[in-house]
PDB file of C-alpha atoms in Angstrom:
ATOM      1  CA  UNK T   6     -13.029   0.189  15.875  1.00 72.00           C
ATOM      2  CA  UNK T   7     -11.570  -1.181  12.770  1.00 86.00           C
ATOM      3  CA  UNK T   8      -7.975  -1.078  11.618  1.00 95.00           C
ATOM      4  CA  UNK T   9      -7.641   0.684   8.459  1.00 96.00           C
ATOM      5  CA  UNK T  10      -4.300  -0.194   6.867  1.00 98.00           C
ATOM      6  CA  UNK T  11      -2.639   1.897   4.146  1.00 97.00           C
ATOM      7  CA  UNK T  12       0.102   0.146   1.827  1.00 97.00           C
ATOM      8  CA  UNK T  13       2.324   2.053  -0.635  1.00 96.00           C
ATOM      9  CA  UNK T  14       5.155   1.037  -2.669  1.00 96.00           C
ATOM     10  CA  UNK T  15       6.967   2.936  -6.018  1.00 94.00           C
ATOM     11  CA  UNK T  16       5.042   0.703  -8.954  1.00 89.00           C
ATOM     12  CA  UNK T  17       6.597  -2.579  -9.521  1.00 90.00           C
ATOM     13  CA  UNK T  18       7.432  -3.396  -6.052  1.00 93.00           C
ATOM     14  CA  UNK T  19       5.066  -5.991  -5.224  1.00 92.00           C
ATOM     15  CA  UNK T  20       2.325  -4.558  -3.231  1.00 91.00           C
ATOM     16  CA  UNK T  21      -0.393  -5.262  -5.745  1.00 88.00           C
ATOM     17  CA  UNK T  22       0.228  -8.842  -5.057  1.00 92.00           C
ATOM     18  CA  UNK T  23       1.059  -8.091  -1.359  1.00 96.00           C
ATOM     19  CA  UNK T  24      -2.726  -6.999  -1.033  1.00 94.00           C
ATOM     20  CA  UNK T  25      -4.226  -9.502  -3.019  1.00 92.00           C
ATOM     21  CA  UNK T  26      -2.219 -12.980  -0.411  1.00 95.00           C
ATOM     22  CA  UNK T  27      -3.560 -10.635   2.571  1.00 96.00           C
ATOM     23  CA  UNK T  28      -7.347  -9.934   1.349  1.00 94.00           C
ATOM     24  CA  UNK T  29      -7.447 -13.793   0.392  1.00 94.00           C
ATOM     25  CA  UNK T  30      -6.819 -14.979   3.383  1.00 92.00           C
ATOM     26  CA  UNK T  31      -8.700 -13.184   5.824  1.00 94.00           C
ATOM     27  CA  UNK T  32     -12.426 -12.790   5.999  1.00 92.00           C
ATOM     28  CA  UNK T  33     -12.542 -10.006   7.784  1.00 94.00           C
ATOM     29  CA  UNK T  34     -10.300  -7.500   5.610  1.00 96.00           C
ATOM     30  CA  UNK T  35     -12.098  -5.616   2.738  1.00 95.00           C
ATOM     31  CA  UNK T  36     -10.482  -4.264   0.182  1.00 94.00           C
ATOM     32  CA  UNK T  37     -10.610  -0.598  -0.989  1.00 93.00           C
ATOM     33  CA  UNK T  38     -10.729  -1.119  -4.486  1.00 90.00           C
ATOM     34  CA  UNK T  39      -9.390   2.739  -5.882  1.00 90.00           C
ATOM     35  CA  UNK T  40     -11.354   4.272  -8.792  1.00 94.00           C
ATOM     36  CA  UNK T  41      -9.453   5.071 -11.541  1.00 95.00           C
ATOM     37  CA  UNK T  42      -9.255   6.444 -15.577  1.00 96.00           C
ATOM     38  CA  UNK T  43      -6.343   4.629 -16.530  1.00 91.00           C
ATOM     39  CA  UNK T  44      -6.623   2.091 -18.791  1.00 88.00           C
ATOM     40  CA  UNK T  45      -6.908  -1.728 -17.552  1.00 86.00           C
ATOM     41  CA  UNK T  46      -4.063  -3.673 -18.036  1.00 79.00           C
ATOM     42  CA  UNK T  47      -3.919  -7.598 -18.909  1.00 76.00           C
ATOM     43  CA  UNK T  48      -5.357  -9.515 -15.914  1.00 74.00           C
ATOM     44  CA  UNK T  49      -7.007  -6.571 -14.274  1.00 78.00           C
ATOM     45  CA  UNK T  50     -11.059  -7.400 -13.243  1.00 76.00           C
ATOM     46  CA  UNK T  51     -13.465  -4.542 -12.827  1.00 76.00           C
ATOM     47  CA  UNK T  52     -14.374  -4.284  -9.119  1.00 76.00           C
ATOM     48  CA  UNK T  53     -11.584  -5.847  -7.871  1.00 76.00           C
ATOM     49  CA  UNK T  54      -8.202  -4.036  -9.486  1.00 74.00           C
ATOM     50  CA  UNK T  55      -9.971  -1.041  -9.577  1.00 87.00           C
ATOM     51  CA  UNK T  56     -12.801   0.845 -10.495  1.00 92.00           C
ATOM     52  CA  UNK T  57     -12.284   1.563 -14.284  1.00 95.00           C
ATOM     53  CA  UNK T  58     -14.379   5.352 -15.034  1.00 95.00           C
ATOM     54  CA  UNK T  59     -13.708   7.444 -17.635  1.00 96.00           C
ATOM     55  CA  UNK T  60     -12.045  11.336 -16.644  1.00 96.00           C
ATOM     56  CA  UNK T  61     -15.760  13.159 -16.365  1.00 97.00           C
ATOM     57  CA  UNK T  62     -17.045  10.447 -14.061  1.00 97.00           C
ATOM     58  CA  UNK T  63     -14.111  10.699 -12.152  1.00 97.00           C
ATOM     59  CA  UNK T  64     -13.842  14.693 -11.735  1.00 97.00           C
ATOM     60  CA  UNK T  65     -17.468  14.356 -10.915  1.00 97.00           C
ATOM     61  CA  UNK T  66     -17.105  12.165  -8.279  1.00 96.00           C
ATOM     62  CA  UNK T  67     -14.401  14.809  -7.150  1.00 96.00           C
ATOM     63  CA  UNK T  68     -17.028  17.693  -7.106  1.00 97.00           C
ATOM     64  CA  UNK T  69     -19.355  15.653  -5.248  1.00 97.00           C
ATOM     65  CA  UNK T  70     -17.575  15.082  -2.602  1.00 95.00           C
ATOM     66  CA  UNK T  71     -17.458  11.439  -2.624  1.00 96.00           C
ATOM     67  CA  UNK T  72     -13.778  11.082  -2.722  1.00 95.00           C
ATOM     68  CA  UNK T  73     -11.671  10.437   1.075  1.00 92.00           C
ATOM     69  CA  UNK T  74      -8.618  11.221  -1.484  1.00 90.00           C
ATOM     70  CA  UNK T  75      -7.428  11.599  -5.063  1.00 91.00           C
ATOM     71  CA  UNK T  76      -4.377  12.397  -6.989  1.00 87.00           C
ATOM     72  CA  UNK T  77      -3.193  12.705 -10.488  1.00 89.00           C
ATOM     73  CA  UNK T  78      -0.521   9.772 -11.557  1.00 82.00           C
ATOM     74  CA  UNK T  79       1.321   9.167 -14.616  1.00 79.00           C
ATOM     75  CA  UNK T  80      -1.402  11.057 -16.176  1.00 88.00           C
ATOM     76  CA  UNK T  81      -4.013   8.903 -14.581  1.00 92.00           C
ATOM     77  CA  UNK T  82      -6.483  10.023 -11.487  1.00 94.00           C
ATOM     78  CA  UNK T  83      -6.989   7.796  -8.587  1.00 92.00           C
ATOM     79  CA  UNK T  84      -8.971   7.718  -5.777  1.00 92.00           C
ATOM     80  CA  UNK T  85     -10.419   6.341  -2.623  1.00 92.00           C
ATOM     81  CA  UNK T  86     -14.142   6.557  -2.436  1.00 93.00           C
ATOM     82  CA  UNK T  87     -15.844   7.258   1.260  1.00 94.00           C
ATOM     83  CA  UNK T  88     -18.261   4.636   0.651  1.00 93.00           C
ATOM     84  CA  UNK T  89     -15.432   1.446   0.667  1.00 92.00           C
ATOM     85  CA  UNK T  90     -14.324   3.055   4.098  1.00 93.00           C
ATOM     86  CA  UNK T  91     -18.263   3.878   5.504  1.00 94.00           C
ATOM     87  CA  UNK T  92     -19.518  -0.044   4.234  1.00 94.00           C
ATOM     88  CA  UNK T  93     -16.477  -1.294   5.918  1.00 94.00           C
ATOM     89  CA  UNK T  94     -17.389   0.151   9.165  1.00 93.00           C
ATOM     90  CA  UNK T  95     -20.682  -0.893   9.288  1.00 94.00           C
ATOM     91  CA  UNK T  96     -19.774  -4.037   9.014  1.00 94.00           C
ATOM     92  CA  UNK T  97     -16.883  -4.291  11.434  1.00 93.00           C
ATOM     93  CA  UNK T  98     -14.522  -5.192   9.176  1.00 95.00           C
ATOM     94  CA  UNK T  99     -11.108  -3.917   8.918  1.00 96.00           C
ATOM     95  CA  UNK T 100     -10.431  -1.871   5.588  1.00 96.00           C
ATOM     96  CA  UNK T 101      -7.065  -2.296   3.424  1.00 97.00           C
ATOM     97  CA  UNK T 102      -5.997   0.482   0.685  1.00 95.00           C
ATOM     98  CA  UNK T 103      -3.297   0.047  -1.399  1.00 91.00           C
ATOM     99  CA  UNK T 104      -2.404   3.364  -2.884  1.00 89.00           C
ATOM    100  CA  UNK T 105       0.483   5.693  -3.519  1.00 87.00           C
ATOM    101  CA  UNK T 106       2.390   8.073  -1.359  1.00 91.00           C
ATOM    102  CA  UNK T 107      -0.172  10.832  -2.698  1.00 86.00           C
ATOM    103  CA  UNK T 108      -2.990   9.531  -1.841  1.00 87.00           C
ATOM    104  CA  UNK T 109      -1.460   8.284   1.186  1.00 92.00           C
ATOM    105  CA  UNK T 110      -0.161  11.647   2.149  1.00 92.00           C
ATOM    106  CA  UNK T 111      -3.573  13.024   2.119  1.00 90.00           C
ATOM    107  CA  UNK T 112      -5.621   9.834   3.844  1.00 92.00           C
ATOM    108  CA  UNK T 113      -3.018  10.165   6.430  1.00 94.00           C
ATOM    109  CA  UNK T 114      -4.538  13.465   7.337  1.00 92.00           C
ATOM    110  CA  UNK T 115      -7.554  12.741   7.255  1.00 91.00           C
ATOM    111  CA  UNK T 116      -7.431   9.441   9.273  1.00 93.00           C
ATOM    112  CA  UNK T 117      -4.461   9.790  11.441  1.00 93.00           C
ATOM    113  CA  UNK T 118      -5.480   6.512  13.314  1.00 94.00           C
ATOM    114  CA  UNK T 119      -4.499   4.828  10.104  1.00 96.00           C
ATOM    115  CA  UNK T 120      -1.394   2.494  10.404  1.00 97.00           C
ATOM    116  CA  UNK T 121       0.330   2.765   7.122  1.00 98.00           C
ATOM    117  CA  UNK T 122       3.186   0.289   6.192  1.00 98.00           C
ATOM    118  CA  UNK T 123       5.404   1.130   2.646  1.00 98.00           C
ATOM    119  CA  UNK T 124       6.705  -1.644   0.369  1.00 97.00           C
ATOM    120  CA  UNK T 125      10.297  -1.114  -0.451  1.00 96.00           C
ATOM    121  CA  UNK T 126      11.671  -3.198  -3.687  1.00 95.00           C
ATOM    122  CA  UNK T 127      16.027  -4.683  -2.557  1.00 94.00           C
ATOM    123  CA  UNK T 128      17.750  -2.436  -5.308  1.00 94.00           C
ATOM    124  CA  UNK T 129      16.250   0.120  -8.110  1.00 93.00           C
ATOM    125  CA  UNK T 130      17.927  -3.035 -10.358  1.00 93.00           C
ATOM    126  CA  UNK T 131      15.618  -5.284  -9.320  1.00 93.00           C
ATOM    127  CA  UNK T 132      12.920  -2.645  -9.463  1.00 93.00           C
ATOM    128  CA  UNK T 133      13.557  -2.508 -13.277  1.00 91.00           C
ATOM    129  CA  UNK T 134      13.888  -6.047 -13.639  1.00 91.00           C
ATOM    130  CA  UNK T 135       9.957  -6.166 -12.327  1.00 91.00           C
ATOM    131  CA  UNK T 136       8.887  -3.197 -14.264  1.00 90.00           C
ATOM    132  CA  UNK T 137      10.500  -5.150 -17.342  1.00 88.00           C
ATOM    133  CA  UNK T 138       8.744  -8.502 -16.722  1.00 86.00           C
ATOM    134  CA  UNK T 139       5.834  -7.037 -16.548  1.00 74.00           C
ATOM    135  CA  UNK T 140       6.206  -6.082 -20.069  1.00 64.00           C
ATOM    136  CA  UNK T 141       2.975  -3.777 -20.073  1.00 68.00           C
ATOM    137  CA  UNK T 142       4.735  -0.643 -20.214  1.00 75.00           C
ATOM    138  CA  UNK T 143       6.881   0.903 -22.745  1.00 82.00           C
ATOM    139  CA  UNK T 144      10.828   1.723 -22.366  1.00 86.00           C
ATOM    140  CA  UNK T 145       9.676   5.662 -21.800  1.00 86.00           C
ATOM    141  CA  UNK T 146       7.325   4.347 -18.973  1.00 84.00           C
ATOM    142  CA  UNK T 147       9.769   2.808 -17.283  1.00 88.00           C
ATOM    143  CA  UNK T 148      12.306   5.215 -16.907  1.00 88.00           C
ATOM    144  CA  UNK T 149       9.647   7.654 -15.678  1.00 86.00           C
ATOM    145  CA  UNK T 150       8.263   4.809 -13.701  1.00 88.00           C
ATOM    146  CA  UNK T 151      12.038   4.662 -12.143  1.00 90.00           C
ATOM    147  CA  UNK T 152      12.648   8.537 -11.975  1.00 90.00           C
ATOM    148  CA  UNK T 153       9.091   8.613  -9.847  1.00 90.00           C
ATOM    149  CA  UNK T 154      10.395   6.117  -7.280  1.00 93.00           C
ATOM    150  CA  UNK T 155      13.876   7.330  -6.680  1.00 91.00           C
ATOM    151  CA  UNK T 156      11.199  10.267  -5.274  1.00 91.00           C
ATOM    152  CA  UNK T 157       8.570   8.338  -3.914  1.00 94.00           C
ATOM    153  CA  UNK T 158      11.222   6.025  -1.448  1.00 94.00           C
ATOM    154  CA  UNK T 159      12.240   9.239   0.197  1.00 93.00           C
ATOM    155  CA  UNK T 160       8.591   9.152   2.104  1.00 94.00           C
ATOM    156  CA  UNK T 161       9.052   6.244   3.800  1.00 95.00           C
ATOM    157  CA  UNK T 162      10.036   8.158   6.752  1.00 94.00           C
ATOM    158  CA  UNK T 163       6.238   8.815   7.331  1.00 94.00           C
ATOM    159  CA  UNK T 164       4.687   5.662   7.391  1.00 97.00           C
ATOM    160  CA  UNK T 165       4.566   3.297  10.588  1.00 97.00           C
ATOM    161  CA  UNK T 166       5.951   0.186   9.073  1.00 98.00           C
ATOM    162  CA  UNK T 167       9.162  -0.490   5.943  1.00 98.00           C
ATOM    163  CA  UNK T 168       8.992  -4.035   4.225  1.00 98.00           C
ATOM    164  CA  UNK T 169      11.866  -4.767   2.077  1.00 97.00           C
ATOM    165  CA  UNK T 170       9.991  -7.117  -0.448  1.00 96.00           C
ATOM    166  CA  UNK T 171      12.993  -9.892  -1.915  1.00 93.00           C
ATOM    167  CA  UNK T 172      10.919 -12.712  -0.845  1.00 95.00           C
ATOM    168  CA  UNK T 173       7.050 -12.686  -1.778  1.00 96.00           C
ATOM    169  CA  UNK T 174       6.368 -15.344   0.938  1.00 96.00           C
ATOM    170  CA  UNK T 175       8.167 -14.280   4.140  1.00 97.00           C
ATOM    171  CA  UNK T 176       7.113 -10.274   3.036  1.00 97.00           C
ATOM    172  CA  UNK T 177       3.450 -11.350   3.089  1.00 97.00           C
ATOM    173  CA  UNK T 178       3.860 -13.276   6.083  1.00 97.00           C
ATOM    174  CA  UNK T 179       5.162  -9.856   8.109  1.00 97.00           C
ATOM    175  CA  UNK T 180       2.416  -8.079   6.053  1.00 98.00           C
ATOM    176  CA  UNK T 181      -0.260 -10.419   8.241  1.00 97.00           C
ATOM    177  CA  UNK T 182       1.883 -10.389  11.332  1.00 97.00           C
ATOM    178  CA  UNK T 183       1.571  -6.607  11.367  1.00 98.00           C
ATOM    179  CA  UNK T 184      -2.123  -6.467  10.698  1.00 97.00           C
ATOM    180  CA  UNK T 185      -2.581  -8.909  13.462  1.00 96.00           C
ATOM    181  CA  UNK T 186      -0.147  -6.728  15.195  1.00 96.00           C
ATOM    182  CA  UNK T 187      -2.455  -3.693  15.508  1.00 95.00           C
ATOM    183  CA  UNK T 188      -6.071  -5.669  15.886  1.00 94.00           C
ATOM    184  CA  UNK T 189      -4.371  -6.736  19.216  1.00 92.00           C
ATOM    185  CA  UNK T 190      -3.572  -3.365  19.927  1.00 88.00           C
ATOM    186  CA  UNK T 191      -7.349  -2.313  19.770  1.00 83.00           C
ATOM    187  CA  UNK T 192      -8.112  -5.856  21.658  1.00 78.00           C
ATOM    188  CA  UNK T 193      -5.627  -4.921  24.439  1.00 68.00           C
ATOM    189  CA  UNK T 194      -7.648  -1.371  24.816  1.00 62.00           C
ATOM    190  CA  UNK T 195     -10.755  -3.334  25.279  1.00 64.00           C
ATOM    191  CA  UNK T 196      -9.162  -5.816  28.025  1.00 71.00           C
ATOM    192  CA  UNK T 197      -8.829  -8.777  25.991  1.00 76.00           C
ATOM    193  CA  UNK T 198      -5.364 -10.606  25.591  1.00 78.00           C
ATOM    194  CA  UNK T 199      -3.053 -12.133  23.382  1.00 82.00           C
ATOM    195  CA  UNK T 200      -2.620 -15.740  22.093  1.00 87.00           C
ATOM    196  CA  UNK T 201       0.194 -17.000  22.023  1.00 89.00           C
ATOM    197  CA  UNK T 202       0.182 -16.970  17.741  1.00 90.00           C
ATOM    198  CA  UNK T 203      -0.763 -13.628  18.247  1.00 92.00           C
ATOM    199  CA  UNK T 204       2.355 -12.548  20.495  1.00 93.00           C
ATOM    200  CA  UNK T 205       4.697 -13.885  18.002  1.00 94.00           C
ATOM    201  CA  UNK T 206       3.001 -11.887  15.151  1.00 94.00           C
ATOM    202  CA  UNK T 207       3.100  -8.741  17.416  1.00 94.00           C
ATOM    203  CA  UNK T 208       7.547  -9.917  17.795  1.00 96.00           C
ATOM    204  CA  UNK T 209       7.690  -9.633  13.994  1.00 96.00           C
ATOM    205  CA  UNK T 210       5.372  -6.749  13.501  1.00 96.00           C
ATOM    206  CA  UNK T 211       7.775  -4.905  16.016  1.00 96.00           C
ATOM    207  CA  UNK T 212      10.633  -5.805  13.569  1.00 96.00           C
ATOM    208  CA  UNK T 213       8.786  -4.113  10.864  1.00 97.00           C
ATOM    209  CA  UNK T 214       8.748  -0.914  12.491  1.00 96.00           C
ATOM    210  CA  UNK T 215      10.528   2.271  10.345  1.00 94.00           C
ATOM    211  CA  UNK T 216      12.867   3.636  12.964  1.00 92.00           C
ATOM    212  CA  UNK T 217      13.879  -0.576  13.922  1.00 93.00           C
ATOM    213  CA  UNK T 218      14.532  -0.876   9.529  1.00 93.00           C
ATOM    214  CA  UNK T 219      16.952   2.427   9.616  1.00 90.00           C
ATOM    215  CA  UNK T 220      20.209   0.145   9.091  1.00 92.00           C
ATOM    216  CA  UNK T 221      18.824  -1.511   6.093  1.00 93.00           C
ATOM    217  CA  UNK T 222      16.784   1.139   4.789  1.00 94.00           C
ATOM    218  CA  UNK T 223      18.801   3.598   3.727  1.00 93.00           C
ATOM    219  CA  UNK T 224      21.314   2.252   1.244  1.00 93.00           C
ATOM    220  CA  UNK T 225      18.651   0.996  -0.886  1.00 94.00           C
ATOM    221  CA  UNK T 226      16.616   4.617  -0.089  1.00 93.00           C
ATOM    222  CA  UNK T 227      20.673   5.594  -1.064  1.00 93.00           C
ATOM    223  CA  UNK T 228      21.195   4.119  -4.222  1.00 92.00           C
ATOM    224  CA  UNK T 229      17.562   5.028  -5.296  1.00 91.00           C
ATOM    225  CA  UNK T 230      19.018   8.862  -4.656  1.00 86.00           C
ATOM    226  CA  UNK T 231      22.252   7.975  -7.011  1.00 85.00           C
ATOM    227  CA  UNK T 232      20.414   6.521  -9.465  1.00 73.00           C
ATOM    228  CA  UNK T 233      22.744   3.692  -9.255  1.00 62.00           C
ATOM    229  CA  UNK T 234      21.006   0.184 -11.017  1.00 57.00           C
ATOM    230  CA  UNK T 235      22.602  -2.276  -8.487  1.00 52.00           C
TER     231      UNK T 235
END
C-alpha cells in the first residue's frame, strides 16, 4: 500500500521547497504535480511546478471527472489529477501532494488513509518577510496573501503532523523522518521491523505530531488571529 502524504502551508512558508529536498532525495516518492491556470512565475518548469492549462482546459478536466480535487485560489484553479495518484500506485511508489488547505480538505475525504502534515511559518513577520523576498507579487497580493493565512493556520488542527519551518535544514530533515515514520507503519502491518535509522526517524516523527506541537503552536496560530507582525 503506498503512503500518500499531503503537505499544506499559507503561501510563503516554505513547503514548495520542503517538497522539492524530499522528492530529490528519494526514489521512491513521486510527486503530484497540481494542474493549474495561474500564471508561471520566474523559475517555475512545466511538469514539474505544475501543470500550466488555460481556464477551459481546466473546467473541462473538472466535468470529466478527472480531478481527485480542485479549488479556486487567489483567482486561480488548482487541482489534483487521479492519474498522478493511479500511476503512482501501479508502480508502488509512495505519492507526495503539496496543496492547500482546500484541496486538502477535500482529498482528506476522499482518502482518509492519507497522512497529512501542515507547514507553519515562526511569526506572520517572517511570513511577510518571505512573501517580500520573493518579490513576485505586488503590495495588494501580499496583504491578501497575509489576510488568507491568518485563516488558513486555523486548520492545522486537522492534519496529522505541525512543522514550524525557521530552519530549512532541520524542517526537511523531520519532513523525511515522518515519511519514513509511516512506511514503517505499513512495514510493521506486514511483519517486518525497524532499523535502527528507522526507529530514530519514527522518535522525531512522534515529535511532529499536532496534539505533541500544542505548546508551541498556538501563539504563532495566536498572533496570526491578532494580526500582530512580530
Amino acid at each position: 500500500m503506498s503512503v500518500v502524504l499531503i503537505i499544506s502551508a499559507p503561501s510563503g512558508s516554505g513547503k514548495s521547497t520542503l517538497a522539492r529536498r524530499l522528492i530529490e532525495t528519494d526514489s521512491h516518492l513521486d510527486f503530484s504535480t497540481s494542474v493549474t491556470t495561474r500564471q508561471p512565475r520566474l523559475g517555475d518548469e512545466e511538469g514539474k511546478s505544475y501543470r500550466f492549462v488555460s481556464e477551459e482546459d481546466f473546467l473541462a478536466m473538472r466535468d470529466r471527472n478527472e480531478l481527485l480535487e480542485w479549488a479556486r485560489v487567489f483567482g486561480n484553479y488548482y487541482g489534483t489529477s487521479k492519474e498522478v495518484l493511479d500511476s503512482a500506485r501501479r508502480q508502488g511508489h509512495d505519492l507526495l501532494l503539496d496543496i492547500d488547505v482546500q484541496g486538502a480538505a477535500s482529498l482528506m475525504k476522499r482518502l482518509p488513509e492519507a497522512v497529512t502534515v501542515f507547514i507553519l511559518p515562526p511569526s506572520p513577520r517572517e511570513l511577510e518577510n518571505r512573501l517580500r523576498n520573493r518579490s513576485s507579487d505586488s503590495n495588494e497580493v501580499i496583504e491578501h496573501r497575509l489576510q488568507e493565512a491568518a485563516q488558513e493556520v486555523a486548520n492545522y488542527g486537522g492534519y496529522n503532523y505541525v512543522l514550524i519551518n525557521d530552519q530549512i535544514d532541520e524542517t526537511a530533515e523531520k519532513l523525511r523522518s515522518i515519511l519514513v515514520a509511516e512506511r514503517c507503519r505499513q512495514q510493521r502491518m506486514a511483519g517486518r521491523t525497524e532499523t535502527v535509522e528507522q526507529l530514530r526517524s519514527i522518535r522525531i516523527a512522534e515529535r511532529c505530531k499536532q496534539e505533541r506541537m500544542a505548546d508551541r503552536i498556538e501563539p504563532i496560530v495566536e498572533s496570526f488571529q491578532a494580526g500582530t507582525r512580530i
